[in-house]
Short mmCIF file of C-alpha atoms in Angstrom, two decimals:
data_model
loop_
_atom_site.label_atom_id
_atom_site.label_comp_id
_atom_site.label_asym_id
_atom_site.label_seq_id
_atom_site.Cartn_x
_atom_site.Cartn_y
_atom_site.Cartn_z
CA MET A 293 27.83 0.93 -2.65
CA ARG A 294 27.92 -2.12 -4.77
CA LYS A 295 25.71 -3.23 -7.51
CA ILE A 296 23.69 -6.38 -7.14
CA ASP A 297 23.55 -8.95 -9.87
CA SER A 298 20.15 -10.05 -11.02
CA ASN A 299 20.47 -13.32 -9.17
CA HIS A 300 21.32 -11.78 -5.85
CA PRO A 301 20.41 -14.10 -2.98
CA LEU A 302 19.24 -11.10 -0.97
CA LEU A 303 16.46 -10.60 -3.46
CA CYS A 304 15.57 -14.05 -4.74
CA ASP A 305 13.53 -16.34 -2.54
CA ALA A 306 13.90 -13.93 0.34
CA ASN A 307 12.10 -13.81 3.62
CA PRO A 308 9.57 -12.97 4.93
CA TRP A 309 7.58 -14.73 2.22
CA ARG A 310 9.49 -17.99 2.40
CA ASN A 311 8.05 -18.98 5.75
CA ASN A 312 4.66 -17.39 5.92
CA SER A 313 2.02 -19.76 7.27
CA ASN A 314 -0.72 -17.16 7.66
CA SER A 315 -4.10 -18.24 6.49
CA ILE A 316 -6.13 -15.01 6.38
CA TRP A 317 -4.05 -12.02 7.51
CA LEU A 318 -1.24 -12.59 5.00
CA ALA A 319 0.77 -9.49 5.70
CA SER A 320 0.74 -5.80 6.41
CA THR A 321 2.99 -3.05 5.12
CA LEU A 322 3.66 0.25 6.81
CA SER A 323 5.34 3.18 5.17
CA LEU A 324 6.45 6.57 6.41
CA ASN A 325 6.98 9.43 3.98
CA ARG A 326 9.52 12.06 4.93
CA ASN A 327 11.26 15.02 3.34
CA LEU A 328 14.28 16.96 4.45
CA GLU A 329 14.09 20.56 5.49
CA LYS A 330 15.63 23.21 3.25
CA PHE A 331 15.56 21.09 0.11
CA ASN A 332 12.93 21.18 -2.60
CA PHE A 333 10.98 17.95 -3.01
CA PRO A 334 12.63 15.45 -5.41
CA ASN A 335 10.52 16.45 -8.45
CA LYS A 336 11.88 19.99 -8.22
CA LEU A 337 15.38 19.08 -7.22
CA PRO A 338 18.29 18.92 -9.68
CA GLU A 339 20.28 15.73 -9.91
CA GLU A 340 23.34 16.95 -8.02
CA LYS A 341 21.24 18.00 -5.05
CA ARG A 342 19.43 14.68 -5.09
CA LYS A 343 22.84 13.02 -4.97
CA HIS A 344 23.72 15.24 -2.04
CA ILE A 345 20.68 13.96 -0.17
CA LEU A 346 21.59 10.42 -1.12
CA ASP A 347 25.09 10.86 0.28
CA MET A 348 23.65 12.35 3.42
CA ILE A 349 21.00 9.69 4.12
CA THR A 350 22.54 6.41 3.00
CA PRO A 351 25.51 6.28 5.42
CA LYS A 352 23.12 7.00 8.29
CA LEU A 353 20.82 4.21 7.20
CA GLN A 354 23.76 1.87 6.82
CA ALA A 355 24.84 2.69 10.37
CA SER A 356 21.39 2.06 11.84
CA ASP A 357 21.32 -0.77 14.36
CA GLN A 358 17.69 -1.35 13.44
CA LEU A 359 18.76 -2.81 10.10
CA LYS A 360 20.62 -6.03 9.40
CA ASN A 361 23.45 -5.58 6.94
CA PRO A 362 21.75 -2.89 4.87
CA GLN A 363 22.58 -2.60 1.21
CA VAL A 364 22.20 0.32 -1.16
CA LEU A 365 20.94 -0.18 -4.71
CA LEU A 366 21.42 2.87 -6.89
CA ALA A 367 18.40 3.29 -9.14
CA HIS A 368 20.37 3.83 -12.35
CA GLU A 369 22.34 0.65 -11.73
CA THR A 370 19.25 -1.39 -10.93
CA LEU A 371 17.73 -3.34 -13.81
CA PRO A 372 14.04 -2.85 -14.64
CA ILE A 373 13.35 -6.45 -13.67
CA GLU A 374 14.99 -5.87 -10.28
CA LYS A 375 12.81 -2.85 -9.70
CA GLU A 376 9.78 -4.93 -10.60
CA PHE A 377 11.01 -7.51 -8.13
CA LEU A 378 11.16 -4.89 -5.39
CA VAL A 379 7.62 -3.79 -6.21
CA GLU A 380 6.40 -7.39 -5.99
CA HIS A 381 8.37 -8.24 -2.88
CA PHE A 382 7.36 -5.15 -0.92
CA LEU A 383 3.78 -5.22 -2.25
CA SER A 384 4.37 -1.65 -3.26
CA SER A 385 1.46 0.38 -4.55
CA GLN A 386 3.91 2.68 -6.27
CA GLY A 387 5.91 1.66 -9.36
CA PHE A 388 9.67 2.08 -9.26
CA HIS A 389 10.33 2.16 -12.99
CA HIS A 390 10.58 5.92 -13.27
CA SER A 391 13.40 6.06 -10.72
CA SER A 392 16.65 7.32 -12.17
CA LYS A 393 20.06 8.77 -11.36
CA GLY A 394 20.12 10.30 -7.90
CA ASP A 395 17.49 7.86 -6.60
CA ALA A 396 18.20 4.74 -4.57
CA PHE A 397 16.75 1.80 -2.68
CA VAL A 398 18.05 0.48 0.61
CA ILE A 399 17.18 -3.05 1.64
CA ASP A 400 18.45 -5.28 4.41
CA GLU A 401 19.02 -8.95 5.09
CA THR A 402 15.67 -9.54 6.76
CA GLY A 403 13.88 -8.79 3.50
CA GLU A 404 11.37 -6.83 5.58
CA PHE A 405 12.80 -3.35 5.18
CA LEU A 406 12.89 -1.01 2.21
CA ALA A 407 13.87 2.62 2.06
CA THR A 408 13.39 4.53 -1.17
CA ILE A 409 15.38 7.70 -1.54
CA ASN A 410 14.33 10.58 -3.78
CA LEU A 411 11.44 8.82 -5.46
CA ARG A 412 8.28 10.71 -4.61
CA ASP A 413 9.71 12.04 -1.36
CA HIS A 414 13.28 12.33 -0.14
CA LEU A 415 12.82 9.32 2.06
CA THR A 416 10.18 6.63 2.37
CA LEU A 417 10.74 4.01 5.03
CA GLN A 418 8.77 0.82 4.61
CA ARG A 419 8.41 -2.42 6.52
CA ILE A 420 6.58 -5.65 5.86
CA ASP A 421 5.04 -7.39 8.83
CA ILE A 422 3.66 -10.91 8.74
CA GLN A 423 2.90 -11.28 12.44
CA GLU A 424 -0.01 -8.90 12.79
CA GLU A 425 2.32 -6.64 14.74
CA LEU A 426 1.29 -3.23 13.45
CA GLU A 427 2.33 -1.33 16.56
CA ASP A 428 5.75 -2.97 16.82
CA THR A 429 6.40 -2.44 13.14
CA TRP A 430 5.43 1.20 13.43
CA GLU A 431 7.77 1.57 16.41
CA LYS A 432 10.62 0.01 14.44
CA LEU A 433 10.09 2.45 11.57
CA VAL A 434 10.09 5.42 13.91
CA LYS A 435 13.32 4.18 15.48
CA VAL A 436 14.99 4.23 12.07
CA GLU A 437 13.53 7.64 11.36
CA MET A 438 14.90 8.99 14.65
CA GLN A 439 18.29 7.38 14.14
CA LEU A 440 19.00 9.59 11.15
CA LYS A 441 20.74 12.10 13.35
CA ASP A 442 21.25 15.72 12.28
CA VAL A 443 18.49 15.29 9.71
CA SER A 444 15.67 17.78 10.11
CA TYR A 445 12.45 16.73 8.50
CA ALA A 446 10.21 19.17 6.67
CA PHE A 447 7.40 19.80 9.12
CA ASN A 448 4.65 22.37 9.44
CA PRO A 449 2.42 22.61 12.53
CA LYS A 450 -0.70 22.79 10.40
CA PHE A 451 0.07 20.03 7.89
CA GLY A 452 2.46 17.89 9.94
CA PHE A 453 5.21 16.06 8.09
CA LEU A 454 5.25 17.40 4.55
CA SER A 455 5.14 15.26 1.43
CA SER A 456 5.29 16.20 -2.22
CA ASP A 457 1.85 14.59 -2.39
CA PRO A 458 -0.42 16.60 -0.08
CA THR A 459 -2.66 13.58 0.45
CA MET A 460 0.27 11.94 2.27
CA SER A 461 1.11 14.81 4.61
CA GLY A 462 0.46 14.83 8.35
CA THR A 463 1.60 11.56 9.83
CA GLY A 464 2.96 10.45 6.47
CA LEU A 465 1.91 6.99 7.56
CA ILE A 466 0.25 4.59 5.15
CA VAL A 467 -0.74 1.15 6.39
CA HIS A 468 -1.87 -1.66 4.11
CA ILE A 469 -3.36 -4.87 5.46
CA PHE A 470 -3.57 -7.82 3.08
CA LEU A 471 -6.39 -10.19 3.97
CA HIS A 472 -7.14 -13.39 2.09
CA LEU A 473 -10.94 -13.62 2.08
CA PRO A 474 -11.99 -16.28 -0.46
CA ALA A 475 -14.89 -17.65 1.62
CA LEU A 476 -16.48 -14.23 1.91
CA ILE A 477 -15.94 -13.59 -1.78
CA TYR A 478 -17.18 -16.92 -3.17
CA THR A 479 -20.26 -16.95 -0.96
CA ASP A 480 -21.03 -13.36 -2.02
CA ASN A 481 -20.77 -12.04 1.51
CA LEU A 482 -17.88 -9.63 1.09
CA ILE A 483 -19.87 -6.53 0.22
CA GLU A 484 -22.28 -7.11 3.05
CA ALA A 485 -19.47 -7.69 5.56
CA VAL A 486 -17.59 -4.61 4.41
CA GLY A 487 -20.77 -2.56 4.53
CA LYS A 488 -21.58 -3.73 8.03
CA TYR A 489 -18.31 -2.42 9.45
CA LYS A 490 -18.00 0.62 7.27
CA ASP A 491 -15.32 3.02 8.43
CA GLU A 492 -14.89 6.23 6.44
CA SER A 493 -11.20 6.28 7.29
CA ILE A 494 -10.47 2.98 5.54
CA GLU A 495 -10.62 2.04 1.87
CA LEU A 496 -10.28 -1.34 0.27
CA THR A 497 -8.58 -2.24 -2.95
CA GLY A 498 -7.01 -5.17 -4.77
CA LEU A 499 -3.40 -6.27 -5.12
CA GLN A 500 -3.03 -4.26 -8.29
CA GLY A 501 -4.70 -1.18 -6.89
CA ASP A 502 -8.11 -1.83 -8.43
CA PRO A 503 -10.95 -2.39 -5.94
CA ASN A 504 -13.02 -4.09 -8.65
CA GLU A 505 -10.39 -6.71 -9.30
CA LEU A 506 -9.48 -8.58 -6.14
CA VAL A 507 -6.64 -10.62 -7.58
CA GLY A 508 -6.08 -13.84 -5.65
CA ASP A 509 -9.06 -12.95 -3.41
CA ILE A 510 -6.72 -10.72 -1.48
CA VAL A 511 -8.46 -7.66 -0.13
CA VAL A 512 -6.17 -4.80 0.75
CA PHE A 513 -7.36 -2.42 3.45
CA HIS A 514 -5.56 0.88 3.86
CA ASN A 515 -6.03 4.16 5.65
CA VAL A 516 -7.56 6.98 3.63
CA TYR A 517 -6.31 9.82 5.82
CA THR A 518 -2.75 10.53 6.82
CA LEU A 519 -3.64 14.00 8.04
CA GLY A 520 -5.95 14.86 10.92
CA LEU A 521 -5.64 11.55 12.75
CA THR A 522 -3.04 10.27 15.18
CA GLU A 523 -0.89 7.30 14.22
CA GLU A 524 -2.51 5.31 16.98
CA THR A 525 -6.00 5.97 15.64
CA ILE A 526 -4.90 4.89 12.16
CA LEU A 527 -3.44 1.63 13.47
CA THR A 528 -6.36 0.94 15.80
CA SER A 529 -9.11 1.44 13.25
CA LEU A 530 -7.34 -0.76 10.72
CA ARG A 531 -6.67 -3.45 13.27
CA THR A 532 -10.26 -3.35 14.48
CA LEU A 533 -11.63 -3.70 10.98
CA ALA A 534 -9.19 -6.49 10.15
CA ALA A 535 -10.16 -8.40 13.29
CA LYS A 536 -13.82 -8.18 12.36
CA MET A 537 -13.27 -9.22 8.76
CA ILE A 538 -11.23 -12.21 9.91
CA ILE A 539 -14.05 -13.34 12.15
CA GLU A 540 -16.54 -13.02 9.29
CA GLU A 541 -14.26 -15.07 7.05
CA LYS A 542 -13.66 -17.71 9.73
CA THR A 543 -17.36 -18.04 10.46
CA ILE A 544 -18.10 -18.82 6.83
CA ARG A 545 -15.15 -21.18 6.57
CA SER A 546 -16.36 -23.18 9.55
CA ARG A 547 -19.84 -23.36 8.05
CA LEU A 548 -18.36 -24.64 4.78
CA GLN A 549 -16.24 -27.15 6.61
CA GLN A 550 -19.33 -28.55 8.30
CA ASN A 551 -20.89 -28.97 4.87
CA GLN A 552 -23.69 -26.57 5.68
CA GLY A 553 -25.36 -24.37 3.11
CA ASN A 554 -26.34 -24.72 -0.52
CA ASP A 555 -23.14 -23.18 -1.77
CA VAL A 556 -20.80 -25.89 -0.43
CA ILE A 557 -21.06 -28.00 -3.57
CA GLU A 558 -20.35 -25.04 -5.80
CA ILE A 559 -17.29 -24.07 -3.79
CA LYS A 560 -16.02 -27.66 -3.70
CA ASP A 561 -16.34 -27.63 -7.47
CA LYS A 562 -14.40 -24.37 -7.72
CA VAL A 563 -11.60 -25.72 -5.54
CA SER A 564 -11.47 -28.94 -7.57
CA ARG A 565 -11.31 -27.07 -10.85
CA ALA A 566 -8.60 -24.79 -9.50
CA PHE A 567 -6.66 -27.89 -8.52
CA GLY A 568 -7.05 -29.21 -12.04
CA VAL A 569 -5.90 -25.97 -13.64
CA LEU A 570 -2.81 -25.75 -11.47
CA MET A 571 -1.84 -29.40 -11.85
CA HIS A 572 -2.54 -29.79 -15.55
CA SER A 573 -1.98 -26.56 -17.42
CA TYR A 574 0.81 -26.32 -19.95
CA GLN A 575 0.94 -22.56 -19.69
CA ILE A 576 -0.71 -20.15 -17.31
CA GLU A 577 -1.10 -16.40 -16.75
CA ALA A 578 -0.19 -14.97 -13.36
CA ILE A 579 -3.70 -13.75 -12.55
CA GLU A 580 -5.34 -17.06 -13.41
CA ALA A 581 -2.74 -18.84 -11.31
CA LEU A 582 -3.20 -16.49 -8.35
CA GLN A 583 -6.94 -17.07 -8.51
CA ALA A 584 -6.50 -20.84 -8.50
CA ILE A 585 -3.89 -20.81 -5.74
CA SER A 586 -6.29 -18.78 -3.65
CA LEU A 587 -8.92 -21.51 -3.97
CA LEU A 588 -6.33 -24.13 -3.14
CA LYS A 589 -5.44 -22.22 0.01
CA LEU A 590 -9.09 -22.23 0.97
CA GLY A 591 -9.34 -25.94 0.16
CA LEU A 592 -6.33 -26.73 2.33
CA ASP A 593 -7.80 -24.81 5.25
CA LEU A 594 -11.10 -26.68 4.89
CA LYS A 595 -9.21 -29.99 4.71
CA TRP A 596 -10.44 -30.68 1.19
CA ILE A 597 -6.84 -30.88 0.06
CA GLU A 598 -3.77 -32.53 1.53
CA GLY A 599 -0.10 -33.02 0.77
CA THR A 600 0.91 -29.38 0.85
CA THR A 601 1.32 -26.71 3.52
CA PRO A 602 0.08 -23.15 4.00
CA GLU A 603 3.72 -22.02 3.80
CA ASN A 604 4.13 -23.71 0.45
CA LEU A 605 0.99 -22.16 -1.00
CA ASN A 606 1.85 -18.68 0.28
CA LYS A 607 5.30 -19.00 -1.21
CA LEU A 608 3.74 -20.07 -4.49
CA LEU A 609 1.42 -17.06 -4.38
CA PHE A 610 4.47 -14.84 -4.37
CA ASN A 611 6.83 -16.73 -6.60
CA ILE A 612 4.65 -17.08 -9.67
CA ARG A 613 4.61 -13.35 -10.33
CA ARG A 614 6.76 -12.31 -13.25
CA ALA A 615 9.87 -10.86 -11.62
CA HIS A 616 9.98 -13.56 -8.96
CA LEU A 617 9.59 -16.29 -11.55
CA LEU A 618 12.34 -14.84 -13.73
CA CYS A 619 14.51 -14.69 -10.63
CA HIS A 620 13.92 -18.39 -10.12
CA TYR A 621 14.96 -19.18 -13.68
CA SER A 622 17.64 -16.52 -13.79
CA GLN A 623 20.21 -18.47 -15.80
CA ASP A 624 18.17 -18.76 -18.96
CA LYS A 625 16.77 -16.06 -21.11
CA ILE A 626 13.04 -16.56 -21.10
CA SER A 627 10.65 -15.09 -23.61
CA GLN A 628 7.12 -14.03 -22.71
CA ASP A 629 5.61 -17.19 -24.24
CA GLU A 630 8.05 -19.44 -22.49
CA LEU A 631 7.37 -17.65 -19.25
CA LEU A 632 3.78 -18.88 -19.23
CA HIS A 633 5.01 -22.43 -19.69
CA LYS A 634 7.74 -22.04 -17.06
CA ARG A 635 5.14 -20.76 -14.64
CA ALA A 636 3.00 -23.85 -15.17
CA GLU A 637 6.08 -26.02 -14.76
CA TYR A 638 7.08 -24.25 -11.56
CA ILE A 639 3.59 -24.74 -10.15
CA HIS A 640 3.64 -28.49 -10.99
CA GLN A 641 6.92 -28.86 -9.12
CA SER A 642 5.71 -26.91 -6.10
CA LEU A 643 2.50 -28.87 -5.82
CA LYS A 644 4.02 -32.32 -6.19
CA GLY A 645 2.26 -34.71 -3.81
CA THR A 646 -0.78 -32.50 -3.36
CA GLU A 647 -4.05 -34.40 -3.45
CA LEU A 648 -7.67 -33.51 -3.76
CA LEU A 649 -9.89 -35.18 -1.15
CA VAL A 650 -13.35 -34.08 -2.22
CA MET B 103 -13.32 30.23 -30.26
CA ILE B 104 -12.41 29.83 -26.62
CA GLU B 105 -8.68 29.70 -26.29
CA LYS B 106 -7.39 27.32 -28.88
CA LYS B 107 -6.95 28.20 -32.50
CA ASN B 108 -8.51 25.47 -34.52
CA ASP B 109 -6.66 26.21 -37.72
CA ASN B 110 -4.57 23.12 -37.12
CA SER B 111 -5.75 20.07 -39.02
CA ILE B 112 -4.37 17.69 -36.39
CA PRO B 113 -6.82 17.42 -33.52
CA ASP B 114 -5.54 18.10 -30.02
CA ARG B 115 -4.51 15.18 -27.91
CA PRO B 116 -7.23 14.72 -25.32
CA LEU B 117 -6.34 16.29 -22.00
CA GLU B 118 -6.46 13.35 -19.70
CA CYS B 119 -7.36 13.95 -16.15
CA SER B 120 -5.18 11.02 -15.22
CA GLU B 121 -2.79 13.92 -14.83
CA CYS B 122 -4.60 15.13 -11.78
CA LYS B 123 -5.31 11.62 -10.55
CA LYS B 124 -9.03 12.16 -10.45
CA ALA B 125 -11.54 10.00 -12.26
CA ILE B 126 -12.77 11.34 -15.56
CA ALA B 127 -16.29 12.67 -15.17
CA VAL B 128 -16.88 14.66 -18.33
CA ARG B 129 -15.99 14.16 -21.95
CA TYR B 130 -16.07 17.52 -23.62
CA VAL B 131 -16.49 17.50 -27.37
CA GLU B 132 -16.03 20.73 -29.21
CA ILE B 133 -16.92 21.09 -32.86
CA VAL B 134 -15.68 24.16 -34.61
CA GLY B 135 -16.16 24.05 -38.36
CA SER B 136 -14.73 20.76 -39.50
CA VAL B 137 -12.48 20.29 -36.51
CA THR B 138 -13.56 18.23 -33.52
CA THR B 139 -11.66 18.28 -30.29
CA GLN B 140 -12.35 15.92 -27.43
CA THR B 141 -11.30 16.52 -23.86
CA SER B 142 -11.70 14.23 -20.85
CA MET B 143 -11.90 16.00 -17.54
CA CYS B 144 -12.68 15.31 -13.92
CA ALA B 145 -15.64 16.97 -12.23
CA ASP B 146 -13.70 19.80 -10.61
CA CYS B 147 -11.10 20.30 -13.29
CA PRO B 148 -10.07 23.92 -13.76
CA GLU B 149 -9.97 23.14 -17.47
CA LEU B 150 -13.66 22.26 -17.33
CA GLN B 151 -14.46 25.51 -15.56
CA ARG B 152 -12.65 27.39 -18.25
CA ARG B 153 -14.43 25.59 -21.07
CA LEU B 154 -17.84 25.98 -19.51
CA TYR B 155 -17.58 29.55 -18.38
CA GLY B 156 -14.62 30.63 -20.41
CA ALA B 157 -16.90 32.22 -23.01
CA ASN B 158 -17.47 34.97 -20.52
CA PRO B 159 -14.41 37.14 -21.07
CA LYS B 160 -14.68 38.88 -17.70
CA GLU B 161 -14.55 35.70 -15.74
CA LEU B 162 -11.77 34.31 -17.86
CA VAL B 163 -9.69 37.38 -17.24
CA SER B 164 -10.34 37.48 -13.51
CA ASN B 165 -9.67 33.76 -13.22
CA SER B 166 -6.40 33.89 -15.02
CA LEU B 167 -5.38 36.97 -13.06
CA SER B 168 -5.96 35.40 -9.66
CA ASP B 169 -4.27 32.22 -10.84
CA ALA B 170 -1.28 34.15 -11.99
CA GLU B 171 -0.94 35.78 -8.61
CA LEU B 172 -0.40 32.60 -6.65
CA VAL B 173 2.95 31.03 -7.39
CA CYS B 174 5.31 29.52 -4.88
CA GLY B 175 8.25 31.90 -4.81
CA ASN B 176 10.64 29.17 -3.85
CA CYS B 177 9.98 26.45 -6.41
CA GLY B 178 7.67 27.97 -9.02
CA THR B 179 4.71 25.65 -8.43
CA THR B 180 1.51 27.45 -9.40
CA LEU B 181 -1.96 27.30 -7.94
CA GLU B 182 -3.11 25.70 -11.15
CA ASN B 183 -0.55 22.92 -10.65
CA VAL B 184 -1.99 22.36 -7.19
CA ARG B 185 -5.57 22.33 -8.48
CA ARG B 186 -4.61 19.81 -11.12
CA GLY B 187 -3.18 17.53 -8.46
CA HIS B 188 0.44 17.82 -9.51
CA SER B 189 3.08 17.13 -6.90
CA LEU B 190 4.10 20.03 -4.69
CA GLY B 191 7.64 21.31 -5.15
CA CYS B 192 8.77 22.28 -1.68
CA ALA B 193 7.80 22.83 1.94
CA GLU B 194 7.06 26.49 1.15
CA CYS B 195 4.14 25.39 -1.07
CA TYR B 196 2.26 24.31 2.05
CA THR B 197 2.35 27.89 3.35
CA VAL B 198 1.60 29.56 0.04
CA PHE B 199 -1.28 27.28 -0.97
CA SER B 200 -2.52 26.48 2.52
CA ASP B 201 -6.20 27.23 1.90
CA ALA B 202 -6.27 25.79 -1.60
CA LEU B 203 -4.67 22.59 -0.31
CA ILE B 204 -7.34 22.15 2.33
CA GLN B 205 -9.97 22.62 -0.37
CA GLU B 206 -8.23 20.08 -2.60
CA LEU B 207 -7.86 17.54 0.20
CA TYR B 208 -11.50 18.01 1.02
CA SER B 209 -12.63 17.48 -2.56
CA LEU B 210 -10.46 14.37 -2.83
CA ASN B 211 -11.95 13.09 0.44
CA ARG B 212 -8.55 13.05 2.08
CA LEU B 213 -9.55 14.86 5.27
CA PRO B 214 -11.65 13.27 8.02
CA SER B 215 -15.09 14.90 7.97
CA LYS B 216 -14.93 16.08 11.58
CA ILE B 217 -11.84 18.13 10.76
CA ILE B 218 -13.63 20.05 8.08
CA THR B 219 -16.37 21.22 10.36
CA GLU B 220 -14.31 21.71 13.51
CA LYS B 221 -11.11 23.44 12.65
CA LYS B 222 -10.33 24.92 9.36
CA SER B 223 -7.84 27.55 10.42
CA GLY B 224 -5.91 25.87 13.22
CA PRO B 225 -3.46 22.99 12.98
CA ILE B 226 -4.91 19.89 11.35
CA HIS B 227 -2.07 17.57 12.16
CA ILE B 228 -2.54 15.88 15.52
CA GLY B 229 -0.02 13.07 15.19
CA ARG B 230 3.57 12.77 16.21
CA THR B 231 5.98 15.69 15.78
CA PRO B 232 9.61 15.32 14.68
CA GLY B 233 11.85 13.79 17.28
CA GLU B 234 8.95 12.91 19.53
CA ARG B 235 9.50 9.63 21.31
CA LEU B 236 6.51 7.40 21.35
CA ALA B 237 5.24 4.79 23.65
CA VAL B 238 2.71 2.95 21.58
CA ASN B 239 1.06 0.67 24.05
CA LEU B 240 -0.86 -2.47 23.52
CA SER B 241 -4.19 -0.78 24.02
CA SER B 242 -4.97 -0.60 20.31
CA LYS B 243 -4.54 -4.33 19.93
CA LEU B 244 -6.71 -4.93 22.98
CA LEU B 245 -9.36 -2.56 21.81
CA ALA B 246 -9.64 -4.34 18.48
CA LEU B 247 -9.85 -7.75 20.09
CA ASN B 248 -12.40 -6.60 22.63
CA GLU B 249 -14.62 -5.17 19.96
CA SER B 250 -14.44 -8.37 17.96
CA LEU B 251 -15.24 -10.33 21.08
CA LYS B 252 -18.42 -8.34 21.61
CA GLU B 253 -19.34 -8.97 18.00
CA THR B 254 -18.86 -12.74 18.25
CA LEU B 255 -20.74 -13.01 21.52
CA LYS B 256 -23.63 -11.14 20.01
CA ARG B 257 -23.68 -13.76 17.31
CA GLU B 258 -23.36 -16.55 19.86
CA ASP B 259 -20.28 -17.90 18.16
CA TYR B 260 -18.66 -19.23 21.31
CA GLU B 261 -15.86 -21.11 19.60
CA GLN B 262 -14.47 -17.91 18.07
CA ALA B 263 -15.14 -15.99 21.27
CA ALA B 264 -13.03 -18.41 23.27
CA LEU B 265 -10.15 -17.94 20.86
CA LEU B 266 -10.40 -14.18 21.16
CA ARG B 267 -10.67 -14.33 24.94
CA ASP B 268 -7.42 -16.30 25.08
CA GLN B 269 -5.68 -13.70 22.94
CA ILE B 270 -6.96 -10.90 25.15
CA ASN B 271 -5.81 -12.71 28.28
CA ALA B 272 -2.38 -13.26 26.82
CA LEU B 273 -2.08 -9.56 26.02
CA THR B 274 -3.27 -8.25 29.38
CA HIS B 275 -0.91 -10.62 31.07
CA GLU B 276 1.96 -9.40 28.95
CA GLU B 277 1.11 -5.80 29.70
CA LYS B 278 1.12 -6.36 33.42
CA SER B 279 4.38 -8.25 33.50
CA HIS B 280 6.48 -5.58 31.78
CA LYS B 281 6.13 -2.20 30.24
CA PRO B 282 6.32 -2.08 26.44
CA GLU B 283 9.42 0.14 26.43
CA LEU B 284 11.34 -2.51 28.31
CA LYS B 285 10.04 -5.30 26.17
CA GLU B 286 13.25 -6.01 24.29
CA GLN B 287 15.39 -6.39 27.39
CA THR B 288 12.88 -8.53 29.22
CA ASP B 289 12.42 -10.73 26.20
CA GLU B 290 16.08 -11.57 26.32
CA LYS B 291 15.93 -12.46 29.97
CA ASN B 292 12.96 -14.68 29.49
#
C-alpha cells in the first residue's frame, strides 16, 4: 500500500469526467453497502479489528479482474483535501472527513470505481456510470462483490443484507441519477413535471443534498427504499422516471430553440448574463460559477453559444469545485481569497474562444 | 422538575435532533425559576415523549423499565439508540430490535407502503441473496423506453417518438442476437 501525493495523476483530471459529452443525463452512481459476518459494524469495532478487516478485504479487491490497477489509500495517510476530492469526484452524498485509522479507500485507474472500507459499513462498493448503463454497472458491482471469495456477508432473511444504517438494509443498493434540467427549472416547469410522474419510491435532491437548492440545475434522483424491493425494480423505476424527465426537458428545449413562448427572451438574457459573469469576473464562488455554467450548457445546446463543446463545459462543471481546483493549481499554496480569483482565471482559460450568438 | 436539576446556572446545550437525523418539529422551552432550557426535537423523539408525559411518574417508570430491558447482548446498542436513529452496532441488532426497526423504518418512510400492509412478520427483503448469480436482462431498459414512447405519442411529439423508437429497435435487436450473459465474449468477436 503506498501513499499518494496530493498531485497524483490518478486523482487529478481523471476520467470519467474528462470526456463526458452528456447533455441531460450527466451521470449515475450506484453503491452497494455490505458488512462482514461475525464482526460488529465499524462504529462498534475496535481499531485492530477494523485493520483485520482491511487486511482481509484489500488484497481480494486488488486481485479482482473487474478493477484496473486498483490502489489502496489508507484514510489516516490521506489528506483532508484528497478526501474532499474523492467526495467531489464520486459525487458522494457521504462526507469522508471523519474517516480515520483502520479505514481505507480503494480506487482504480478508470476513475469509475471506489470502495470505502470501514466507513459506515465494512465495505461500500461504488461505481460511476456516464453511459446510462444502470444494469451493466449494477452487474459489474455484483461481480466485484462476488469475487471477494471466502467473505461471508452479514445477511438476514427478513432484512436482507445488513447495514449499520437500517435504512440501507435489504438490497443495500443506492442509485443516484444526475440530470441537468435547466429548461424545466427556468421555465418553472420542474415541479409540475415531477408531480406528473410522482413515484413514492424515488426522491429528488440537489448536488449538496438539499432538495431546495438545485446547484447547477442538476436534479439528483435516488431510490428511497433499499428494503422491500428487488434490485431490478429499483433500477427500472429510476430509469423510467429519468427517461420521462429527459423527454420533458427536451420538449421545452426544442420549444425554446424555435423561439416559441414568452419566456425565450428572459432565458436568452439569463444565458447572456451567465456568459458575462463567467468571462468577466475577477473572482467567483463555486455555486455562482456552477449556476452560470449550467446556463452556458443550455445555451450551447440551443445553439445560442459557440466555440466550446459539451465535454469542455462538463469538465468545467467538475473542475471548478474546491478540491479539483486546488488539484489543478497544486504547486502553489492558495489561500481562500486567492482561490476565488484562481477559479475565475481557470474559467477564463477554459472558455477561451467561446462566443455568444444571441 | 422532570429529570434535570436546574441548580446549574449554565443552561443545557439544546438537544439537537440532528442526532437522530430527523427534522426538528418541536422547540421545547422549559422555564424553571430563573433558568430557561430550550430543546429541539423531532416529532417522534423519545425525549419529547418523556418531556410531555414524563410528569406522570408511572409512565416514566414503565417507559424506562421497558427501555432498559432491550439491549443488544452482543454490542450493547439499546432500544433508545435505535429510536434516536443512531447506527446499529452489529448484525445481532436486527434480530433483537426487529419490530422496533420496522416501526422506525415506517416512521422514516423507508419502507414501501405495500409492505407495511401486506407482510409485517415475514421476510421483507425480496432482492438478491448472497452469492446469488444474476442475469439482469435488458427488459428494464426496454420498459422505460416503451413507457416514454407512449407518453410522447400521447403528446403527438413525433420527433421525440422516432428517436425513442430507434433506441427500442436497437435494444430488441441486441437482445435477439445474443444473450446478455454472453455479451462480453460476443462483443469481442464483433
